[in-house]
Amino acid sequence: LGPAKVLPAHGDVPPSQVQEPAETGANEAWGGGRMVEFFAQSCPHCKHLEPIWKEATHKWSTDHPEDAVKWEQKECYGENWGEGRDHDECMKEGIHSFPTVRFFSKSGKKFADFSGDRTPENLIGFAAQHGARPERIAPLEETRQEQLALVDPSSPVKVVEYVAKSCPHCQSMEPIWNDLKAATASKKNILWEQKECFGKGWAPGKDLEECKKADIQGFPTIKFFGPNSTEEFHGGRSVSSILKWVEEHVAPKPPTPTPSTPSKPNLGDVKDVAEVQTVQAFA
């Protein structure tokens, strides 16, 4: 794995990616826990974050000498991308880009990933938000359903992969990307694009400025661009996983009627069902 970070080039800090499993996290409140940086020794942006992380850690320990939030670093890869001392833990957590900063609850269950500008103030604010907040945060599935909007199957959408030529996992992703395009060749409303953020040897790529504007945080990064929504892919990099994710965005399944409010089929319902059927399994 050899992704590097593109430094954010935006004014607004995007919301954190809440990843609290619904089946285990419904009753667990924020408060305490761990603030963890997953890094790779050869990642240029990990080196850039090192003094920032140290400053944030020092300030936190000074201002919160007896606080329940612990700050840790995990080495996923050593020099020249050899396996690091914490490689197995990184793989277990599904770390795909570096550096990744993640907040864990007291039980060790993942709560949220940091996605703002990497400054001491923002890191401290992120830890304070999740380390002290008493109320429950909505599970990932709830927040995703609130954000996703039904996309008209006739409306064109784009799925974009942002790559770095020297990233080993971008190279591994290449045949998968080709399979994805082949599997959806008949779907003219789905466009697949690749953007080169960095070329060979991590030299600036032809699409670097566009990558900065898109706030790309690691490689490869896959994003969905629809008429009403934009979302980044965080699942396993396989043809089936990505196709399922795209399908959910192109035509999310209509809600199942509850027994107390039975629905009566009408022309609108029939049309919706027909539209959903037209975008079933791509493979």
PDB file of C-alpha atoms in Angstrom:
ATOM      1  CA  LEU A   1       0.000   0.000   0.000  1.00  0.00           C
ATOM      2  CA  GLY A   2       1.589   3.233  -1.081  1.00  0.00           C
ATOM      3  CA  PRO A   3      -0.907   6.082  -0.992  1.00  0.00           C
ATOM      4  CA  ALA A   4       0.112   9.605  -0.100  1.00  0.00           C
ATOM      5  CA  LYS A   5      -2.046  12.461   1.020  1.00  0.00           C
ATOM      6  CA  VAL A   6      -2.987  15.430  -1.099  1.00  0.00           C
ATOM      7  CA  LEU A   7      -3.027  18.378   1.264  1.00  0.00           C
ATOM      8  CA  PRO A   8      -6.586  19.704   1.549  1.00  0.00           C
ATOM      9  CA  ALA A   9      -7.334  22.752  -0.566  1.00  0.00           C
ATOM     10  CA  HIS A  10     -10.670  23.904   0.741  1.00  0.00           C
ATOM     11  CA  GLY A  11     -12.140  26.343   3.218  1.00  0.00           C
ATOM     12  CA  ASP A  12     -14.858  24.244   4.826  1.00  0.00           C
ATOM     13  CA  VAL A  13     -13.971  21.265   6.976  1.00  0.00           C
ATOM     14  CA  PRO A  14     -16.059  18.259   5.830  1.00  0.00           C
ATOM     15  CA  PRO A  15     -17.933  16.212   8.453  1.00  0.00           C
ATOM     16  CA  SER A  16     -16.270  13.152   9.935  1.00  0.00           C
ATOM     17  CA  GLN A  17     -17.229   9.765   8.556  1.00  0.00           C
ATOM     18  CA  VAL A  18     -19.274   8.196  11.356  1.00  0.00           C
ATOM     19  CA  GLN A  19     -18.748   4.437  11.295  1.00  0.00           C
ATOM     20  CA  GLU A  20     -20.566   3.088  14.320  1.00  0.00           C
ATOM     21  CA  PRO A  21     -22.011  -0.411  13.652  1.00  0.00           C
ATOM     22  CA  ALA A  22     -25.752  -0.219  14.296  1.00  0.00           C
ATOM     23  CA  GLU A  23     -25.964  -3.630  15.904  1.00  0.00           C
ATOM     24  CA  THR A  24     -23.279  -2.923  18.518  1.00  0.00           C
ATOM     25  CA  GLY A  25     -23.184   0.833  18.843  1.00  0.00           C
ATOM     26  CA  ALA A  26     -26.782   1.798  19.444  1.00  0.00           C
ATOM     27  CA  ASN A  27     -26.418   2.005  23.217  1.00  0.00           C
ATOM     28  CA  GLU A  28     -22.829   3.214  23.506  1.00  0.00           C
ATOM     29  CA  ALA A  29     -22.309   6.904  24.164  1.00  0.00           C
ATOM     30  CA  TRP A  30     -19.353   9.052  23.216  1.00  0.00           C
ATOM     31  CA  GLY A  31     -16.862   9.798  25.975  1.00  0.00           C
ATOM     32  CA  GLY A  32     -13.264   8.749  26.582  1.00  0.00           C
ATOM     33  CA  GLY A  33     -11.507   6.437  24.151  1.00  0.00           C
ATOM     34  CA  ARG A  34      -8.466   6.634  21.892  1.00  0.00           C
ATOM     35  CA  MET A  35      -7.237   9.047  19.244  1.00  0.00           C
ATOM     36  CA  VAL A  36      -5.085   6.996  16.854  1.00  0.00           C
ATOM     37  CA  GLU A  37      -2.884   7.928  13.896  1.00  0.00           C
ATOM     38  CA  PHE A  38      -2.194   5.093  11.448  1.00  0.00           C
ATOM     39  CA  PHE A  39       0.911   5.894   9.406  1.00  0.00           C
ATOM     40  CA  ALA A  40       3.538   4.605   6.984  1.00  0.00           C
ATOM     41  CA  GLN A  41       7.183   5.580   7.401  1.00  0.00           C
ATOM     42  CA  SER A  42       7.692   6.250   3.672  1.00  0.00           C
ATOM     43  CA  CYS A  43       4.537   8.332   3.247  1.00  0.00           C
ATOM     44  CA  PRO A  44       5.514  11.998   2.681  1.00  0.00           C
ATOM     45  CA  HIS A  45       2.323  13.291   4.245  1.00  0.00           C
ATOM     46  CA  CYS A  46       2.810  11.143   7.339  1.00  0.00           C
ATOM     47  CA  LYS A  47       6.168  12.862   7.788  1.00  0.00           C
ATOM     48  CA  HIS A  48       4.441  16.215   7.319  1.00  0.00           C
ATOM     49  CA  LEU A  49       1.901  15.309  10.016  1.00  0.00           C
ATOM     50  CA  GLU A  50       4.508  14.140  12.559  1.00  0.00           C
ATOM     51  CA  PRO A  51       5.311  17.548  14.147  1.00  0.00           C
ATOM     52  CA  ILE A  52       1.632  18.525  13.987  1.00  0.00           C
ATOM     53  CA  TRP A  53       0.647  15.315  15.789  1.00  0.00           C
ATOM     54  CA  LYS A  54       3.330  15.857  18.441  1.00  0.00           C
ATOM     55  CA  GLU A  55       2.190  19.423  19.034  1.00  0.00           C
ATOM     56  CA  ALA A  56      -1.457  18.365  19.333  1.00  0.00           C
ATOM     57  CA  THR A  57      -0.572  15.478  21.655  1.00  0.00           C
ATOM     58  CA  HIS A  58       1.546  17.703  23.889  1.00  0.00           C
ATOM     59  CA  LYS A  59      -1.101  20.397  24.112  1.00  0.00           C
ATOM     60  CA  TRP A  60      -3.811  17.820  24.852  1.00  0.00           C
ATOM     61  CA  SER A  61      -1.815  16.191  27.664  1.00  0.00           C
ATOM     62  CA  THR A  62      -1.023  19.638  29.109  1.00  0.00           C
ATOM     63  CA  ASP A  63      -4.626  20.821  29.031  1.00  0.00           C
ATOM     64  CA  HIS A  64      -6.136  17.425  29.978  1.00  0.00           C
ATOM     65  CA  PRO A  65      -3.617  15.753  32.344  1.00  0.00           C
ATOM     66  CA  GLU A  66      -6.145  13.221  33.653  1.00  0.00           C
ATOM     67  CA  ASP A  67      -8.323  12.886  30.561  1.00  0.00           C
ATOM     68  CA  ALA A  68      -9.677   9.509  29.432  1.00  0.00           C
ATOM     69  CA  VAL A  69      -8.700  10.087  25.776  1.00  0.00           C
ATOM     70  CA  LYS A  70      -5.365   8.478  24.897  1.00  0.00           C
ATOM     71  CA  TRP A  71      -3.333   9.485  21.840  1.00  0.00           C
ATOM     72  CA  GLU A  72      -1.524   6.698  19.985  1.00  0.00           C
ATOM     73  CA  GLN A  73       0.386   6.037  16.757  1.00  0.00           C
ATOM     74  CA  LYS A  74       0.297   2.782  14.806  1.00  0.00           C
ATOM     75  CA  GLU A  75       2.972   1.900  12.252  1.00  0.00           C
ATOM     76  CA  CYS A  76       1.284   0.110   9.370  1.00  0.00           C
ATOM     77  CA  TYR A  77       4.300   0.172   7.038  1.00  0.00           C
ATOM     78  CA  GLY A  78       7.958   0.822   7.720  1.00  0.00           C
ATOM     79  CA  GLU A  79      10.612   2.203   5.403  1.00  0.00           C
ATOM     80  CA  ASN A  80      10.201   1.280   1.724  1.00  0.00           C
ATOM     81  CA  TRP A  81       6.664   0.042   2.481  1.00  0.00           C
ATOM     82  CA  GLY A  82       7.773  -3.050   4.387  1.00  0.00           C
ATOM     83  CA  GLU A  83       5.244  -4.346   6.917  1.00  0.00           C
ATOM     84  CA  GLY A  84       5.296  -2.234  10.071  1.00  0.00           C
ATOM     85  CA  ARG A  85       5.129  -3.357  13.685  1.00  0.00           C
ATOM     86  CA  ASP A  86       1.357  -2.714  13.785  1.00  0.00           C
ATOM     87  CA  HIS A  87       0.586  -4.014  10.276  1.00  0.00           C
ATOM     88  CA  ASP A  88      -1.904  -6.681  11.386  1.00  0.00           C
ATOM     89  CA  GLU A  89      -3.878  -4.192  13.463  1.00  0.00           C
ATOM     90  CA  CYS A  90      -3.966  -1.766  10.539  1.00  0.00           C
ATOM     91  CA  MET A  91      -5.288  -4.473   8.218  1.00  0.00           C
ATOM     92  CA  LYS A  92      -7.914  -5.466  10.783  1.00  0.00           C
ATOM     93  CA  GLU A  93      -9.123  -1.865  10.887  1.00  0.00           C
ATOM     94  CA  GLY A  94      -9.255  -1.648   7.084  1.00  0.00           C
ATOM     95  CA  ILE A  95      -6.737   1.199   6.803  1.00  0.00           C
ATOM     96  CA  HIS A  96      -6.283   2.105   3.133  1.00  0.00           C
ATOM     97  CA  SER A  97      -4.614   5.530   3.177  1.00  0.00           C
ATOM     98  CA  PHE A  98      -2.011   7.362   5.196  1.00  0.00           C
ATOM     99  CA  PRO A  99      -2.052   9.068   7.512  1.00  0.00           C
ATOM    100  CA  THR A 100      -5.466   8.025   8.815  1.00  0.00           C
ATOM    101  CA  VAL A 101      -6.603   9.544  12.114  1.00  0.00           C
ATOM    102  CA  ARG A 102      -9.377   7.623  13.823  1.00  0.00           C
ATOM    103  CA  PHE A 103     -11.226   8.014  17.121  1.00  0.00           C
ATOM    104  CA  PHE A 104     -12.133   4.834  19.022  1.00  0.00           C
ATOM    105  CA  SER A 105     -14.574   4.510  21.898  1.00  0.00           C
ATOM    106  CA  LYS A 106     -13.589   2.970  25.242  1.00  0.00           C
ATOM    107  CA  SER A 107     -14.646  -0.481  24.056  1.00  0.00           C
ATOM    108  CA  GLY A 108     -12.338  -0.258  21.052  1.00  0.00           C
ATOM    109  CA  LYS A 109     -15.186   0.028  18.538  1.00  0.00           C
ATOM    110  CA  LYS A 110     -14.543   2.463  15.686  1.00  0.00           C
ATOM    111  CA  PHE A 111     -16.494   5.692  15.937  1.00  0.00           C
ATOM    112  CA  ALA A 112     -15.207   8.221  13.424  1.00  0.00           C
ATOM    113  CA  ASP A 113     -12.427   9.156  11.003  1.00  0.00           C
ATOM    114  CA  PHE A 114     -10.905  12.632  10.978  1.00  0.00           C
ATOM    115  CA  SER A 115     -11.324  14.350   7.599  1.00  0.00           C
ATOM    116  CA  GLY A 116     -10.547  18.017   8.237  1.00  0.00           C
ATOM    117  CA  ASP A 117      -7.456  20.135   7.632  1.00  0.00           C
ATOM    118  CA  ARG A 118      -4.593  18.555   9.545  1.00  0.00           C
ATOM    119  CA  THR A 119      -3.734  21.241  12.113  1.00  0.00           C
ATOM    120  CA  PRO A 120      -3.135  20.887  15.871  1.00  0.00           C
ATOM    121  CA  GLU A 121      -6.283  22.891  16.577  1.00  0.00           C
ATOM    122  CA  ASN A 122      -8.489  20.714  14.361  1.00  0.00           C
ATOM    123  CA  LEU A 123      -7.077  17.458  15.749  1.00  0.00           C
ATOM    124  CA  ILE A 124      -7.642  18.658  19.315  1.00  0.00           C
ATOM    125  CA  GLY A 125     -11.158  19.808  18.456  1.00  0.00           C
ATOM    126  CA  PHE A 126     -11.944  16.448  16.884  1.00  0.00           C
ATOM    127  CA  ALA A 127     -10.731  14.567  19.971  1.00  0.00           C
ATOM    128  CA  ALA A 128     -12.657  16.901  22.269  1.00  0.00           C
ATOM    129  CA  GLN A 129     -15.841  16.488  20.232  1.00  0.00           C
ATOM    130  CA  HIS A 130     -15.821  12.700  20.392  1.00  0.00           C
ATOM    131  CA  GLY A 131     -14.123  12.294  23.747  1.00  0.00           C
ATOM    132  CA  ALA A 132     -16.577  14.431  25.685  1.00  0.00           C
ATOM    133  CA  ARG A 133     -19.855  14.192  23.791  1.00  0.00           C
ATOM    134  CA  PRO A 134     -22.420  12.310  25.927  1.00  0.00           C
ATOM    135  CA  GLU A 135     -25.181  11.692  23.435  1.00  0.00           C
ATOM    136  CA  ARG A 136     -25.450   8.839  20.966  1.00  0.00           C
ATOM    137  CA  ILE A 137     -24.380   9.441  17.375  1.00  0.00           C
ATOM    138  CA  ALA A 138     -26.557   7.940  14.649  1.00  0.00           C
ATOM    139  CA  PRO A 139     -25.265   4.653  13.177  1.00  0.00           C
ATOM    140  CA  LEU A 140     -23.560   4.739   9.790  1.00  0.00           C
ATOM    141  CA  GLU A 141     -26.534   3.257   7.943  1.00  0.00           C
ATOM    142  CA  GLU A 142     -28.894   5.909   9.313  1.00  0.00           C
ATOM    143  CA  THR A 143     -26.630   8.778   8.337  1.00  0.00           C
ATOM    144  CA  ARG A 144     -26.047   7.325   4.886  1.00  0.00           C
ATOM    145  CA  GLN A 145     -29.758   6.915   4.211  1.00  0.00           C
ATOM    146  CA  GLU A 146     -30.363  10.503   5.262  1.00  0.00           C
ATOM    147  CA  GLN A 147     -27.721  11.717   2.810  1.00  0.00           C
ATOM    148  CA  LEU A 148     -28.580   9.543  -0.190  1.00  0.00           C
ATOM    149  CA  ALA A 149     -31.125  10.853  -2.637  1.00  0.00           C
ATOM    150  CA  LEU A 150     -32.974   8.825  -5.266  1.00  0.00           C
ATOM    151  CA  VAL A 151     -31.244   9.356  -8.581  1.00  0.00           C
ATOM    152  CA  ASP A 152     -33.267   9.210 -11.777  1.00  0.00           C
ATOM    153  CA  PRO A 153     -31.844   6.200 -13.697  1.00  0.00           C
ATOM    154  CA  SER A 154     -31.894   8.315 -16.857  1.00  0.00           C
ATOM    155  CA  SER A 155     -29.632  10.960 -15.270  1.00  0.00           C
ATOM    156  CA  PRO A 156     -25.905  10.513 -15.943  1.00  0.00           C
ATOM    157  CA  VAL A 157     -23.683   9.822 -12.940  1.00  0.00           C
ATOM    158  CA  LYS A 158     -19.916   9.561 -12.623  1.00  0.00           C
ATOM    159  CA  VAL A 159     -17.702   7.192 -10.661  1.00  0.00           C
ATOM    160  CA  VAL A 160     -14.181   8.581 -10.438  1.00  0.00           C
ATOM    161  CA  GLU A 161     -10.991   6.856  -9.304  1.00  0.00           C
ATOM    162  CA  TYR A 162      -8.168   9.123  -8.155  1.00  0.00           C
ATOM    163  CA  VAL A 163      -4.779   7.437  -8.537  1.00  0.00           C
ATOM    164  CA  ALA A 164      -1.050   7.811  -8.030  1.00  0.00           C
ATOM    165  CA  LYS A 165       1.085   5.887 -10.525  1.00  0.00           C
ATOM    166  CA  SER A 166       3.588   4.746  -7.889  1.00  0.00           C
ATOM    167  CA  CYS A 167       0.914   3.505  -5.466  1.00  0.00           C
ATOM    168  CA  PRO A 168       0.981  -0.346  -5.424  1.00  0.00           C
ATOM    169  CA  HIS A 169      -2.704  -0.564  -4.570  1.00  0.00           C
ATOM    170  CA  CYS A 170      -3.595   1.735  -7.451  1.00  0.00           C
ATOM    171  CA  GLN A 171      -1.770  -0.720  -9.696  1.00  0.00           C
ATOM    172  CA  SER A 172      -3.670  -3.633  -8.125  1.00  0.00           C
ATOM    173  CA  MET A 173      -6.898  -1.744  -8.646  1.00  0.00           C
ATOM    174  CA  GLU A 174      -6.344  -1.281 -12.403  1.00  0.00           C
ATOM    175  CA  PRO A 175      -7.750  -4.668 -13.585  1.00  0.00           C
ATOM    176  CA  ILE A 176     -10.670  -4.327 -11.151  1.00  0.00           C
ATOM    177  CA  TRP A 177     -11.460  -0.897 -12.594  1.00  0.00           C
ATOM    178  CA  ASN A 178     -11.406  -2.332 -16.110  1.00  0.00           C
ATOM    179  CA  ASP A 179     -13.785  -5.113 -15.026  1.00  0.00           C
ATOM    180  CA  LEU A 180     -16.141  -2.527 -13.546  1.00  0.00           C
ATOM    181  CA  LYS A 181     -16.308  -0.631 -16.826  1.00  0.00           C
ATOM    182  CA  ALA A 182     -16.887  -3.845 -18.748  1.00  0.00           C
ATOM    183  CA  ALA A 183     -19.642  -4.980 -16.362  1.00  0.00           C
ATOM    184  CA  THR A 184     -21.573  -1.745 -16.872  1.00  0.00           C
ATOM    185  CA  ALA A 185     -20.835  -1.206 -20.565  1.00  0.00           C
ATOM    186  CA  SER A 186     -24.549  -1.311 -21.369  1.00  0.00           C
ATOM    187  CA  LYS A 187     -25.369   1.308 -18.718  1.00  0.00           C
ATOM    188  CA  LYS A 188     -24.861   4.487 -20.704  1.00  0.00           C
ATOM    189  CA  ASN A 189     -25.837   6.683 -17.758  1.00  0.00           C
ATOM    190  CA  ILE A 190     -22.852   5.503 -15.666  1.00  0.00           C
ATOM    191  CA  LEU A 191     -19.524   7.098 -16.561  1.00  0.00           C
ATOM    192  CA  TRP A 192     -16.211   5.768 -15.209  1.00  0.00           C
ATOM    193  CA  GLU A 193     -13.232   8.125 -15.053  1.00  0.00           C
ATOM    194  CA  GLN A 194      -9.682   8.064 -13.704  1.00  0.00           C
ATOM    195  CA  LYS A 195      -7.764  11.093 -12.453  1.00  0.00           C
ATOM    196  CA  GLU A 196      -3.969  11.057 -12.122  1.00  0.00           C
ATOM    197  CA  CYS A 197      -3.043  12.958  -8.969  1.00  0.00           C
ATOM    198  CA  PHE A 198       0.604  11.840  -8.943  1.00  0.00           C
ATOM    199  CA  GLY A 199       2.721  10.283 -11.684  1.00  0.00           C
ATOM    200  CA  LYS A 200       5.732   8.004 -11.420  1.00  0.00           C
ATOM    201  CA  GLY A 201       7.921   8.708  -8.414  1.00  0.00           C
ATOM    202  CA  TRP A 202       5.120  10.778  -6.857  1.00  0.00           C
ATOM    203  CA  ALA A 203       5.697  13.599  -9.323  1.00  0.00           C
ATOM    204  CA  PRO A 204       2.682  15.917  -9.750  1.00  0.00           C
ATOM    205  CA  GLY A 205       0.182  14.269 -12.070  1.00  0.00           C
ATOM    206  CA  LYS A 206      -1.779  15.819 -14.918  1.00  0.00           C
ATOM    207  CA  ASP A 207      -4.918  16.055 -12.739  1.00  0.00           C
ATOM    208  CA  LEU A 208      -3.271  17.198  -9.486  1.00  0.00           C
ATOM    209  CA  GLU A 209      -5.170  20.479  -9.240  1.00  0.00           C
ATOM    210  CA  GLU A 210      -8.467  18.685  -9.764  1.00  0.00           C
ATOM    211  CA  CYS A 211      -7.465  16.175  -7.072  1.00  0.00           C
ATOM    212  CA  LYS A 212      -6.808  19.022  -4.645  1.00  0.00           C
ATOM    213  CA  LYS A 213     -10.182  20.592  -5.389  1.00  0.00           C
ATOM    214  CA  ALA A 214     -11.820  17.203  -4.728  1.00  0.00           C
ATOM    215  CA  ASP A 215      -9.984  17.031  -1.352  1.00  0.00           C
ATOM    216  CA  ILE A 216      -8.438  13.637  -2.087  1.00  0.00           C
ATOM    217  CA  GLN A 217      -7.035  12.098   1.093  1.00  0.00           C
ATOM    218  CA  GLY A 218      -5.404   8.873  -0.139  1.00  0.00           C
ATOM    219  CA  PHE A 219      -4.913   6.510  -3.053  1.00  0.00           C
ATOM    220  CA  PRO A 220      -6.752   4.993  -4.673  1.00  0.00           C
ATOM    221  CA  THR A 221      -9.853   7.019  -3.789  1.00  0.00           C
ATOM    222  CA  ILE A 222     -13.191   6.305  -5.486  1.00  0.00           C
ATOM    223  CA  LYS A 223     -15.986   8.858  -5.480  1.00  0.00           C
ATOM    224  CA  PHE A 224     -19.555   8.827  -6.766  1.00  0.00           C
ATOM    225  CA  PHE A 225     -20.896  12.027  -8.322  1.00  0.00           C
ATOM    226  CA  GLY A 226     -24.660  12.158  -8.837  1.00  0.00           C
ATOM    227  CA  PRO A 227     -27.157  14.938  -9.513  1.00  0.00           C
ATOM    228  CA  ASN A 228     -27.977  15.266  -5.809  1.00  0.00           C
ATOM    229  CA  SER A 229     -25.087  13.661  -3.928  1.00  0.00           C
ATOM    230  CA  THR A 230     -21.349  13.043  -3.793  1.00  0.00           C
ATOM    231  CA  GLU A 231     -19.916  10.257  -1.682  1.00  0.00           C
ATOM    232  CA  GLU A 232     -16.603   8.479  -1.203  1.00  0.00           C
ATOM    233  CA  PHE A 233     -16.291   4.687  -1.292  1.00  0.00           C
ATOM    234  CA  HIS A 234     -14.944   3.076   1.899  1.00  0.00           C
ATOM    235  CA  GLY A 235     -15.627  -0.635   1.295  1.00  0.00           C
ATOM    236  CA  GLY A 236     -13.545  -3.540   0.045  1.00  0.00           C
ATOM    237  CA  ARG A 237     -11.959  -3.019  -3.359  1.00  0.00           C
ATOM    238  CA  SER A 238     -13.704  -5.744  -5.326  1.00  0.00           C
ATOM    239  CA  VAL A 239     -15.924  -5.672  -8.401  1.00  0.00           C
ATOM    240  CA  SER A 240     -18.958  -6.936  -6.462  1.00  0.00           C
ATOM    241  CA  SER A 241     -18.544  -4.472  -3.558  1.00  0.00           C
ATOM    242  CA  ILE A 242     -18.109  -1.438  -5.774  1.00  0.00           C
ATOM    243  CA  LEU A 243     -20.966  -2.398  -8.093  1.00  0.00           C
ATOM    244  CA  LYS A 244     -23.282  -2.865  -5.131  1.00  0.00           C
ATOM    245  CA  TRP A 245     -22.256   0.537  -3.781  1.00  0.00           C
ATOM    246  CA  VAL A 246     -22.872   2.236  -7.128  1.00  0.00           C
ATOM    247  CA  GLU A 247     -26.218   0.471  -7.472  1.00  0.00           C
ATOM    248  CA  GLU A 248     -27.322   1.799  -4.076  1.00  0.00           C
ATOM    249  CA  HIS A 249     -26.590   5.326  -5.252  1.00  0.00           C
ATOM    250  CA  VAL A 250     -28.163   5.014  -8.672  1.00  0.00           C
ATOM    251  CA  ALA A 251     -31.405   3.582  -7.316  1.00  0.00           C
ATOM    252  CA  PRO A 252     -31.719   3.075  -3.534  1.00  0.00           C
ATOM    253  CA  LYS A 253     -34.404   0.558  -2.650  1.00  0.00           C
ATOM    254  CA  PRO A 254     -37.761   2.111  -1.721  1.00  0.00           C
ATOM    255  CA  PRO A 255     -38.647   1.863   1.994  1.00  0.00           C
ATOM    256  CA  THR A 256     -40.627  -1.186   3.054  1.00  0.00           C
ATOM    257  CA  PRO A 257     -44.177  -0.201   4.176  1.00  0.00           C
ATOM    258  CA  THR A 258     -44.845  -0.758   7.886  1.00  0.00           C
ATOM    259  CA  PRO A 259     -47.843  -2.896   8.973  1.00  0.00           C
ATOM    260  CA  SER A 260     -49.508   0.162  10.520  1.00  0.00           C
ATOM    261  CA  THR A 261     -49.374   2.119   7.275  1.00  0.00           C
ATOM    262  CA  PRO A 262     -50.067  -0.288   4.411  1.00  0.00           C
ATOM    263  CA  SER A 263     -49.427   1.205   1.006  1.00  0.00           C
ATOM    264  CA  LYS A 264     -51.751   0.881  -1.957  1.00  0.00           C
ATOM    265  CA  PRO A 265     -50.137   0.357  -5.338  1.00  0.00           C
ATOM    266  CA  ASN A 266     -50.632   3.216  -7.725  1.00  0.00           C
ATOM    267  CA  LEU A 267     -49.127   4.303 -11.001  1.00  0.00           C
ATOM    268  CA  GLY A 268     -46.304   6.096  -9.217  1.00  0.00           C
ATOM    269  CA  ASP A 269     -45.408   2.991  -7.220  1.00  0.00           C
ATOM    270  CA  VAL A 270     -45.370   0.830 -10.321  1.00  0.00           C
ATOM    271  CA  LYS A 271     -43.095   3.308 -12.092  1.00  0.00           C
ATOM    272  CA  ASP A 272     -40.665   3.370  -9.155  1.00  0.00           C
ATOM    273  CA  VAL A 273     -40.480  -0.431  -9.026  1.00  0.00           C
ATOM    274  CA  ALA A 274     -39.875  -0.573 -12.754  1.00  0.00           C
ATOM    275  CA  GLU A 275     -37.047   1.942 -12.459  1.00  0.00           C
ATOM    276  CA  VAL A 276     -35.418  -0.028  -9.656  1.00  0.00           C
ATOM    277  CA  GLN A 277     -35.640  -3.226 -11.674  1.00  0.00           C
ATOM    278  CA  THR A 278     -33.818  -1.631 -14.578  1.00  0.00           C
ATOM    279  CA  VAL A 279     -30.702  -1.067 -12.480  1.00  0.00           C
ATOM    280  CA  GLN A 280     -30.434  -4.381 -10.677  1.00  0.00           C
ATOM    281  CA  ALA A 281     -27.203  -6.430 -10.579  1.00  0.00           C
ATOM    282  CA  PHE A 282     -24.724  -5.083 -13.115  1.00  0.00           C
ATOM    283  CA  ALA A 283     -22.573  -8.164 -13.466  1.00  0.00           C
TER     284      ALA A 283
END
